[in-house]
Short mmCIF file of C-alpha atoms and ligand atoms in Angstrom, two decimals:
data_model
loop_
_atom_site.label_atom_id
_atom_site.label_comp_id
_atom_site.label_asym_id
_atom_site.label_seq_id
_atom_site.Cartn_x
_atom_site.Cartn_y
_atom_site.Cartn_z
CA MET A 984 97.54 98.48 76.78
CA SER A 985 99.32 101.78 76.75
CA THR A 986 98.67 103.90 73.71
CA SER A 987 102.15 105.38 73.66
CA SER A 988 105.40 104.34 75.22
CA THR A 989 106.55 107.92 75.77
CA ARG A 990 106.31 109.55 79.15
CA LYS A 991 107.68 113.00 78.34
CA GLN A 992 105.24 114.90 80.56
CA SER A 993 106.04 112.60 83.47
CA ASP A 994 109.75 113.31 82.98
CA VAL A 995 109.11 117.06 82.96
CA LEU A 996 106.92 116.93 86.06
CA TYR A 997 109.42 114.78 87.93
CA GLU A 998 112.24 117.17 87.06
CA GLU A 999 110.20 120.04 88.49
CA ALA A 1000 108.97 118.03 91.47
CA GLN A 1001 112.51 117.30 92.59
CA THR A 1002 113.12 121.03 92.96
CA HIS A 1003 110.15 121.50 95.25
CA ILE A 1004 109.27 118.20 96.92
CA VAL A 1005 111.90 116.20 98.71
CA GLY A 1006 112.99 113.40 96.39
CA GLY A 1007 110.15 114.48 94.10
CA VAL A 1008 107.65 112.29 95.97
CA ASN A 1009 105.35 112.54 98.95
CA SER A 1010 105.97 108.97 100.08
CA PRO A 1011 109.34 107.28 99.45
CA SER A 1012 107.65 104.12 98.14
CA ARG A 1013 106.57 106.06 95.06
CA SER A 1014 110.12 106.78 93.95
CA PHE A 1015 111.79 104.50 91.40
CA LYS A 1016 115.10 104.62 93.29
CA ALA A 1017 114.99 100.95 94.28
CA ILE A 1018 114.21 99.72 90.78
CA GLY A 1019 117.08 101.37 88.98
CA GLY A 1020 115.89 105.01 89.04
CA GLY A 1021 114.02 107.10 86.52
CA ALA A 1022 110.95 109.27 86.66
CA PRO A 1023 107.86 107.80 88.29
CA VAL A 1024 104.73 107.93 86.15
CA TYR A 1025 102.47 110.92 86.77
CA MET A 1026 98.88 109.74 86.65
CA GLU A 1027 96.19 112.12 85.51
CA ARG A 1028 93.08 110.07 86.08
CA GLY A 1029 91.88 106.75 87.37
CA GLU A 1030 88.77 104.99 86.14
CA GLY A 1031 87.78 101.53 87.35
CA ALA A 1032 90.75 99.20 86.88
CA TYR A 1033 92.64 101.72 84.74
CA PHE A 1034 95.01 104.60 85.15
CA TYR A 1035 95.67 107.22 82.45
CA ASP A 1036 98.93 109.14 82.72
CA VAL A 1037 99.71 112.73 81.78
CA ASP A 1038 101.06 111.56 78.41
CA GLY A 1039 97.85 109.75 77.51
CA ASN A 1040 99.06 106.21 78.22
CA ARG A 1041 96.61 103.72 79.73
CA TYR A 1042 97.61 101.18 82.37
CA ILE A 1043 95.80 98.30 84.03
CA ASP A 1044 96.39 99.14 87.68
CA TYR A 1045 97.39 96.62 90.36
CA LEU A 1046 98.82 99.20 92.77
CA ALA A 1047 95.34 100.22 93.91
CA ALA A 1048 97.08 103.00 95.87
CA TYR A 1049 98.86 100.32 97.98
CA GLY A 1050 95.55 98.67 98.82
CA PRO A 1051 92.77 101.15 99.55
CA ILE A 1052 91.25 101.27 96.04
CA ILE A 1053 89.62 97.83 96.25
CA THR A 1054 86.51 99.04 94.40
CA GLY A 1055 88.55 100.56 91.57
CA HIS A 1056 89.18 104.20 90.77
CA ALA A 1057 86.33 106.74 90.89
CA HIS A 1058 83.68 104.22 91.90
CA PRO A 1059 80.30 105.92 91.25
CA HIS A 1060 78.76 104.94 94.61
CA ILE A 1061 81.74 106.30 96.54
CA HIS A 1062 81.90 109.38 94.34
CA ARG A 1063 78.22 110.15 95.04
CA ALA A 1064 78.75 109.73 98.78
CA LEU A 1065 81.67 112.15 98.68
CA MET A 1066 79.71 114.74 96.67
CA GLU A 1067 76.82 114.56 99.08
CA ALA A 1068 79.01 114.81 102.18
CA SER A 1069 81.11 117.67 100.81
CA SER A 1070 78.00 119.65 99.87
CA LYS A 1071 77.26 119.86 103.59
CA GLY A 1072 80.72 121.11 104.57
CA LEU A 1073 84.00 119.26 104.66
CA LEU A 1074 85.02 119.54 108.28
CA TYR A 1075 83.04 120.28 111.44
CA GLY A 1076 85.30 119.81 114.45
CA THR A 1077 82.14 118.68 116.21
CA PRO A 1078 80.58 115.25 116.56
CA HIS A 1079 78.21 114.27 113.73
CA ALA A 1080 75.92 111.40 112.79
CA LEU A 1081 78.05 109.80 110.04
CA GLU A 1082 80.84 108.92 112.47
CA VAL A 1083 78.33 107.08 114.66
CA ASP A 1084 76.94 105.21 111.65
CA PHE A 1085 80.40 104.23 110.50
CA ALA A 1086 81.55 103.13 113.97
CA LYS A 1087 78.48 100.86 114.18
CA LYS A 1088 79.17 99.43 110.71
CA LEU A 1089 82.80 98.68 111.54
CA LYS A 1090 81.92 97.08 114.87
CA ALA A 1091 79.31 94.88 113.20
CA ALA A 1092 81.93 93.72 110.69
CA ILE A 1093 84.74 93.20 113.24
CA PRO A 1094 83.11 92.00 116.47
CA SER A 1095 86.32 91.99 118.57
CA MET A 1096 86.05 95.79 118.68
CA ASP A 1097 83.64 96.95 121.41
CA LYS A 1098 84.64 100.56 120.82
CA VAL A 1099 86.48 102.37 118.06
CA ARG A 1100 88.19 105.70 117.49
CA PHE A 1101 88.92 107.22 114.07
CA THR A 1102 92.30 108.67 113.10
CA ASN A 1103 93.68 110.11 109.86
CA SER A 1104 96.07 107.32 108.88
CA GLY A 1105 97.13 103.78 109.62
CA THR A 1106 100.32 105.14 111.17
CA GLU A 1107 98.34 107.09 113.76
CA ALA A 1108 96.07 104.14 114.46
CA VAL A 1109 98.96 101.75 115.15
CA MET A 1110 100.94 104.36 117.09
CA THR A 1111 97.96 104.90 119.37
CA THR A 1112 97.28 101.22 119.97
CA ILE A 1113 100.85 100.99 121.28
CA ARG A 1114 100.33 103.95 123.59
CA VAL A 1115 97.06 102.50 124.85
CA SER A 1116 98.61 99.09 125.44
CA ARG A 1117 101.34 100.72 127.51
CA ALA A 1118 98.82 102.73 129.48
CA TYR A 1119 96.69 99.64 130.09
CA THR A 1120 99.48 97.23 131.06
CA GLY A 1121 101.87 99.69 132.72
CA ARG A 1122 104.68 98.09 130.68
CA GLU A 1123 106.95 99.53 127.97
CA LEU A 1124 108.41 96.95 125.60
CA VAL A 1125 106.85 96.39 122.19
CA VAL A 1126 107.28 93.30 120.01
CA LYS A 1127 106.99 93.25 116.22
CA PHE A 1128 107.84 90.78 113.49
CA SER A 1129 110.80 91.52 111.20
CA GLY A 1130 109.89 93.02 107.85
CA CYS A 1131 106.36 93.91 108.87
CA TYR A 1132 105.46 97.55 108.29
CA HIS A 1133 103.21 99.34 110.73
CA GLY A 1134 103.52 102.93 109.52
CA HIS A 1135 106.23 105.47 110.11
CA SER A 1136 106.04 106.24 113.83
CA ASP A 1137 109.48 106.09 115.48
CA LEU A 1138 108.92 102.80 117.29
CA MET A 1139 107.67 101.04 114.18
CA LEU A 1140 110.68 101.97 112.05
CA ILE A 1141 112.72 99.15 113.48
CA ALA A 1142 113.15 96.16 111.12
CA ALA A 1143 110.38 97.64 108.98
CA GLY A 1144 109.35 96.18 105.62
CA SER A 1145 107.71 97.89 102.63
CA GLY A 1146 109.20 101.33 101.76
CA PRO A 1147 111.93 101.30 104.42
CA ALA A 1148 113.13 97.84 103.34
CA THR A 1149 112.84 98.75 99.66
CA LEU A 1150 115.04 101.79 100.14
CA GLY A 1151 117.51 99.97 102.37
CA SER A 1152 116.61 101.62 105.68
CA PRO A 1153 114.57 99.11 107.72
CA ASP A 1154 115.94 100.92 110.80
CA SER A 1155 115.42 104.59 110.04
CA ALA A 1156 117.97 107.26 110.87
CA GLY A 1157 116.52 109.71 113.36
CA VAL A 1158 115.04 107.04 115.60
CA THR A 1159 116.91 107.26 118.88
CA ARG A 1160 118.83 104.34 120.35
CA ALA A 1161 116.60 104.63 123.41
CA THR A 1162 113.50 104.14 121.23
CA ALA A 1163 115.07 101.22 119.37
CA LYS A 1164 115.71 99.52 122.71
CA GLU A 1165 111.98 99.52 123.40
CA VAL A 1166 111.26 97.28 120.41
CA ILE A 1167 112.01 93.57 120.10
CA THR A 1168 111.79 91.93 116.67
CA VAL A 1169 111.36 88.26 115.87
CA PRO A 1170 110.93 86.40 112.56
CA PHE A 1171 107.36 85.97 111.31
CA ASN A 1172 106.02 82.39 111.36
CA ASP A 1173 108.62 81.21 113.92
CA VAL A 1174 106.77 80.11 117.06
CA GLU A 1175 109.90 78.88 118.82
CA ALA A 1176 111.74 82.17 118.37
CA PHE A 1177 108.66 84.00 119.62
CA ARG A 1178 108.24 81.72 122.65
CA ASN A 1179 111.93 82.01 123.59
CA MET A 1180 111.84 85.79 123.30
CA MET A 1181 108.70 86.01 125.43
CA ASN A 1182 110.20 83.69 128.04
CA GLU A 1183 113.05 86.17 128.37
CA TRP A 1184 111.20 89.50 128.08
CA GLY A 1185 107.48 88.68 128.37
CA GLU A 1186 106.88 90.26 131.79
CA GLN A 1187 108.00 93.66 130.40
CA VAL A 1188 106.10 93.44 127.13
CA ALA A 1189 103.08 95.75 126.69
CA CYS A 1190 102.01 94.51 123.27
CA VAL A 1191 102.79 92.32 120.31
CA LEU A 1192 102.06 93.90 116.91
CA VAL A 1193 100.98 91.43 114.23
CA GLU A 1194 100.12 91.77 110.55
CA PRO A 1195 97.97 88.61 110.64
CA ILE A 1196 98.52 88.17 106.91
CA VAL A 1197 101.69 90.00 105.96
CA GLY A 1198 101.31 92.54 103.18
CA ASN A 1199 104.57 94.39 103.51
CA PHE A 1200 107.20 91.91 102.42
CA GLY A 1201 104.76 90.62 99.87
CA ILE A 1202 101.73 88.54 100.69
CA VAL A 1203 102.72 85.98 103.32
CA GLU A 1204 100.16 83.88 105.14
CA PRO A 1205 100.64 82.72 108.71
CA LYS A 1206 101.58 79.04 109.03
CA PRO A 1207 98.84 76.90 110.63
CA GLY A 1208 98.87 77.48 114.39
CA PHE A 1209 101.19 80.49 114.30
CA LEU A 1210 98.62 83.17 115.13
CA GLN A 1211 97.01 81.05 117.86
CA ALA A 1212 100.42 80.43 119.44
CA VAL A 1213 101.22 84.16 119.34
CA ASN A 1214 97.89 84.92 121.04
CA ASP A 1215 98.28 82.23 123.70
CA ILE A 1216 101.91 82.98 124.56
CA THR A 1217 101.33 86.74 124.63
CA HIS A 1218 98.38 86.35 127.00
CA GLU A 1219 100.27 83.89 129.24
CA HIS A 1220 102.69 86.77 129.81
CA GLY A 1221 99.97 89.36 130.46
CA ALA A 1222 100.64 91.38 127.31
CA LEU A 1223 98.18 92.52 124.63
CA VAL A 1224 97.93 91.31 121.06
CA ILE A 1225 97.38 94.06 118.50
CA TYR A 1226 96.39 93.11 114.97
CA ASP A 1227 97.49 95.62 112.38
CA GLU A 1228 94.75 95.07 109.82
CA VAL A 1229 95.47 98.25 107.88
CA ILE A 1230 95.96 96.15 104.73
CA THR A 1231 94.05 93.00 105.63
CA ALA A 1232 90.68 94.33 106.85
CA PHE A 1233 88.09 94.08 104.06
CA ARG A 1234 90.78 92.91 101.64
CA PHE A 1235 90.19 89.16 101.92
CA THR A 1236 86.67 88.99 103.35
CA TYR A 1237 83.96 91.40 104.49
CA GLY A 1238 85.52 91.94 107.92
CA SER A 1239 89.05 91.17 109.00
CA ALA A 1240 91.75 88.52 108.94
CA GLN A 1241 91.03 87.73 112.59
CA GLN A 1242 87.69 86.29 111.45
CA VAL A 1243 89.36 84.28 108.68
CA TYR A 1244 91.49 82.51 111.32
CA GLY A 1245 88.96 82.62 114.17
CA ILE A 1246 91.31 84.45 116.55
CA GLU A 1247 90.53 87.58 118.57
CA PRO A 1248 93.21 90.15 119.26
CA ASP A 1249 92.86 92.62 122.12
CA MET A 1250 93.06 95.60 119.79
CA THR A 1251 92.89 96.17 116.04
CA ALA A 1252 94.31 98.94 113.86
CA LEU A 1253 92.58 99.78 110.58
CA GLY A 1254 93.14 102.07 107.59
CA LYS A 1255 93.33 101.99 103.78
CA VAL A 1256 90.17 100.23 102.44
CA ILE A 1257 87.95 101.57 105.23
CA GLY A 1258 88.37 105.10 103.86
CA GLY A 1259 87.27 104.20 100.33
CA GLY A 1260 90.22 106.29 99.07
CA LEU A 1261 90.20 109.22 101.50
CA PRO A 1262 92.66 109.54 104.40
CA ILE A 1263 91.63 107.42 107.36
CA GLY A 1264 92.69 105.18 110.18
CA ALA A 1265 90.84 103.65 113.09
CA TYR A 1266 91.58 101.54 116.09
CA GLY A 1267 89.37 99.56 118.38
CA GLY A 1268 89.27 96.81 120.91
CA LYS A 1269 87.80 95.53 124.10
CA ALA A 1270 85.84 98.17 126.02
CA GLU A 1271 87.99 97.85 129.14
CA ILE A 1272 91.13 98.61 127.14
CA MET A 1273 89.59 101.34 124.97
CA GLU A 1274 88.33 103.15 128.05
CA THR A 1275 91.97 103.94 128.81
CA VAL A 1276 91.70 106.57 126.02
CA ALA A 1277 90.91 110.26 126.72
CA PRO A 1278 88.42 111.67 127.60
CA LEU A 1279 87.54 108.52 129.58
CA GLY A 1280 91.07 107.60 130.57
CA PRO A 1281 94.64 108.86 130.81
CA ALA A 1282 96.00 107.83 127.36
CA TYR A 1283 95.77 110.84 125.04
CA GLN A 1284 94.97 110.72 121.33
CA ALA A 1285 93.36 113.42 119.19
CA GLY A 1286 92.98 114.74 115.65
CA THR A 1287 91.60 117.89 114.02
CA MET A 1288 90.60 115.91 110.93
CA ALA A 1289 89.75 112.66 112.70
CA GLY A 1290 86.28 111.36 111.83
CA ASN A 1291 85.79 114.04 109.16
CA PRO A 1292 82.45 113.70 107.32
CA ALA A 1293 84.01 113.08 103.90
CA SER A 1294 86.15 110.12 105.03
CA MET A 1295 83.23 108.70 106.99
CA ALA A 1296 80.94 108.96 103.96
CA THR A 1297 83.39 107.37 101.50
CA GLY A 1298 84.26 104.69 104.06
CA ILE A 1299 80.62 103.73 104.54
CA ALA A 1300 80.02 103.77 100.78
CA CYS A 1301 83.04 101.55 100.18
CA LEU A 1302 81.84 98.97 102.70
CA GLU A 1303 78.38 99.10 101.10
CA VAL A 1304 79.96 98.03 97.82
CA LEU A 1305 82.03 95.32 99.51
CA GLU A 1306 79.11 93.79 101.40
CA GLN A 1307 77.30 92.92 98.16
CA PRO A 1308 77.14 89.17 97.50
CA GLY A 1309 79.91 87.67 95.37
CA VAL A 1310 82.52 90.43 95.76
CA TYR A 1311 85.21 88.34 97.45
CA GLU A 1312 84.45 85.30 95.29
CA LYS A 1313 85.05 87.46 92.24
CA LEU A 1314 88.34 88.81 93.62
CA ASP A 1315 89.45 85.24 94.37
CA ALA A 1316 88.49 83.96 90.92
CA LEU A 1317 90.33 86.80 89.17
CA GLY A 1318 93.32 86.25 91.44
CA ALA A 1319 93.37 82.54 90.59
CA ARG A 1320 93.20 83.30 86.85
CA LEU A 1321 96.07 85.78 87.15
CA GLU A 1322 98.15 83.38 89.26
CA ALA A 1323 97.68 80.54 86.76
CA GLY A 1324 98.64 82.81 83.86
CA ILE A 1325 101.78 84.13 85.56
CA ARG A 1326 102.88 80.62 86.53
CA GLU A 1327 102.38 79.40 82.97
CA ALA A 1328 104.30 82.38 81.59
CA ALA A 1329 107.17 81.65 83.98
CA ASN A 1330 107.28 78.02 82.80
CA THR A 1331 107.11 79.01 79.14
CA HIS A 1332 109.97 81.50 79.44
CA GLY A 1333 112.08 79.64 82.01
CA VAL A 1334 111.80 82.41 84.62
CA THR A 1335 112.24 81.33 88.24
CA ILE A 1336 109.53 82.70 90.48
CA THR A 1337 107.78 82.01 93.75
CA LEU A 1338 104.22 83.28 93.77
CA ASN A 1339 102.27 83.87 96.96
CA ARG A 1340 98.58 84.61 96.52
CA LEU A 1341 95.64 84.96 98.83
CA LYS A 1342 92.37 85.74 97.07
CA GLY A 1343 92.69 89.13 95.34
CA ALA A 1344 96.28 89.88 96.39
CA LEU A 1345 99.53 88.33 95.26
CA THR A 1346 103.28 88.82 95.11
CA VAL A 1347 105.72 87.50 92.52
CA TYR A 1348 109.16 86.88 94.06
CA PHE A 1349 112.13 86.26 91.77
CA THR A 1350 113.55 83.37 93.78
CA ASP A 1351 113.12 79.61 93.81
CA GLU A 1352 112.70 79.50 97.59
CA ILE A 1353 109.37 79.50 99.35
CA VAL A 1354 108.67 82.77 101.14
CA THR A 1355 107.28 82.49 104.65
CA ASP A 1356 109.25 85.26 106.34
CA TYR A 1357 111.22 88.42 105.63
CA ASP A 1358 114.52 86.59 105.04
CA GLY A 1359 112.79 84.63 102.29
CA ALA A 1360 111.35 87.78 100.71
CA GLU A 1361 114.77 89.44 100.76
CA LYS A 1362 116.09 86.64 98.51
CA SER A 1363 113.83 87.83 95.68
CA ASP A 1364 116.18 89.31 93.06
CA GLY A 1365 115.60 93.08 93.18
CA GLU A 1366 117.51 93.73 89.97
CA VAL A 1367 115.32 91.27 88.02
CA PHE A 1368 112.22 92.72 89.67
CA GLY A 1369 113.29 96.22 88.57
CA ARG A 1370 113.56 95.12 84.94
CA PHE A 1371 110.25 93.23 85.16
CA PHE A 1372 108.53 96.26 86.66
CA LYS A 1373 109.71 98.56 83.86
CA LEU A 1374 108.76 96.06 81.14
CA MET A 1375 105.29 95.73 82.65
CA LEU A 1376 104.93 99.50 82.61
CA GLU A 1377 105.96 99.57 78.94
CA ASN A 1378 103.29 96.93 78.36
CA GLY A 1379 100.57 98.95 80.05
CA VAL A 1380 100.48 97.41 83.53
CA ASN A 1381 101.09 99.46 86.67
CA LEU A 1382 102.59 97.66 89.68
CA ALA A 1383 104.18 98.91 92.92
CA PRO A 1384 107.84 99.78 92.28
CA SER A 1385 109.18 97.39 94.93
CA LYS A 1386 109.83 93.68 95.18
CA TYR A 1387 108.26 93.78 98.65
CA GLU A 1388 104.79 94.98 97.67
CA ALA A 1389 101.64 93.20 96.55
CA TRP A 1390 99.53 93.27 93.40
CA PHE A 1391 95.97 94.17 94.43
CA LEU A 1392 92.91 93.17 92.43
CA THR A 1393 89.83 95.38 92.47
CA THR A 1394 86.15 94.70 91.96
CA GLU A 1395 86.49 96.51 88.61
CA HIS A 1396 89.06 94.22 87.00
CA THR A 1397 87.59 91.90 84.38
CA GLU A 1398 88.70 88.57 82.98
CA GLN A 1399 89.76 90.48 79.88
CA ASP A 1400 92.00 92.74 81.98
CA ILE A 1401 93.56 89.66 83.55
CA ASP A 1402 94.18 88.10 80.15
CA GLU A 1403 95.72 91.34 78.86
CA THR A 1404 97.92 91.38 81.96
CA ILE A 1405 99.02 87.79 81.38
CA ALA A 1406 99.92 88.67 77.80
CA ALA A 1407 101.99 91.57 79.17
CA VAL A 1408 103.71 89.23 81.66
CA ASN A 1409 104.58 86.89 78.77
CA ARG A 1410 106.12 89.75 76.80
CA ALA A 1411 108.02 90.96 79.88
CA PHE A 1412 109.31 87.49 80.79
CA ALA A 1413 110.41 86.95 77.17
CA GLU A 1414 112.63 90.05 77.44
CA LEU A 1415 113.89 89.64 81.03
C1 LIG B 2936 100.05 97.05 107.75
C2 LIG B 2936 100.19 98.55 107.70
N1 LIG B 2936 100.11 99.25 108.83
C3 LIG B 2936 100.20 100.58 108.83
C4 LIG B 2936 100.38 101.28 107.68
C5 LIG B 2936 100.46 102.78 107.73
O1 LIG B 2936 99.33 103.33 107.16
P1 LIG B 2936 99.35 104.83 106.55
O2 LIG B 2936 100.21 104.79 105.35
O3 LIG B 2936 97.91 105.12 106.27
O4 LIG B 2936 99.89 105.70 107.63
C6 LIG B 2936 100.51 100.59 106.46
C7 LIG B 2936 100.74 101.27 105.16
O5 LIG B 2936 101.18 102.30 104.94
C8 LIG B 2936 100.40 99.19 106.48
O6 LIG B 2936 100.53 98.48 105.38
N1 LIG B 2937 103.31 99.20 101.73
C1 LIG B 2937 103.05 100.54 102.26
C2 LIG B 2937 101.81 100.43 102.99
O1 LIG B 2937 101.16 99.42 102.98
C3 LIG B 2937 103.09 101.53 101.18
C4 LIG B 2937 102.56 102.91 101.50
C5 LIG B 2937 103.64 103.93 101.42
O2 LIG B 2937 104.71 103.71 101.97
O3 LIG B 2937 103.42 104.98 100.81
#
């Protein structure tokens, strides 16, 4: 639990940050605007499942940097890999062996990808899959599901979840009307709406972007048959299916969500966990489609930092940790323990919640309705969430400051951490 409830140094840093950094933060999701304001907590150090802030408070962390830190903070194996890589120079601008090793490792884990290309972020990876799908099909329209977040490229800021939804701008200003007209949105988990839309527009659609397990309006699993129907209908109309597995890859199993459901997309976008904590993205797919990319084909994509040795080394090291036996079983068992404890706390204190969990990721919605799509997630009471979030912080637990985000378990959480967290939830629910 936190050693002190004061966060004076955080307040001072935030005050200063606002003078120099827009909104005081380098990603809007980090601001506390949507949960009633106040200074975000300035972390000084992460170690395993814990964060220590600049005022000396300790927190059990479930943010995990919005997903990437699945092996906990400062994991020794990843740290060693980074030290070794950086001792040989941080950036080459030339090909090097580690990028070949990592490409092979990713392909072995996600067999639908014949070829891959590394980028610097999930945003770039998704943005490029769209470009490639357009180049390959010769079509222009793009379909996405409402409330899913696929990064901050112009096209993907239509009906976007996560940060944009949290801050009330699912359709960002600055995206032109012409761009918005290139994107069609449909509700997640609604096969009929998807089929009807494709019957009307399908012949002009280049690609359908799917978060196969949603992570950006909380954790929402696809209903049985939904992903298969999306694949079948999309292919009937000659369009490509792109799985955005930036959150899901290596989060629920060693590999991707497509393997969990036994469905192959045409292309896959990756990020987060595959960098082991350093900036990264990647995309891959069937050879015929990937060969549309320069220098083989006419679709251009590039990056000065792409495939840099440090990100390759930490990515490989992270996957080496995750491929050890028992990792995902442990994440599931800890997740189940946490879920049971939160449910019991809600019963004890008469707090209405809906809890969605898949293995080591969960979301607590403050609503009595089941959440299978974005409309459902929107019903979660943001004002109650804001109070809950702040009470959890006071009780030494760090969550994402948004009702739309997930709690992420790491390999470093212990049963004792979970029990401490459940005790904190009980104290928070008692005061809500
Ligand atoms: C599913 C999904 N796609 C894409 C992105 C964009 O990735 P990045 O923040 O690395 O640009 C994110 C998160 O930010 C994400 O959750
Ligand atoms: N939910 C987002 C990505 O998954 C959060 C990342 C961000 O907006 O900074």
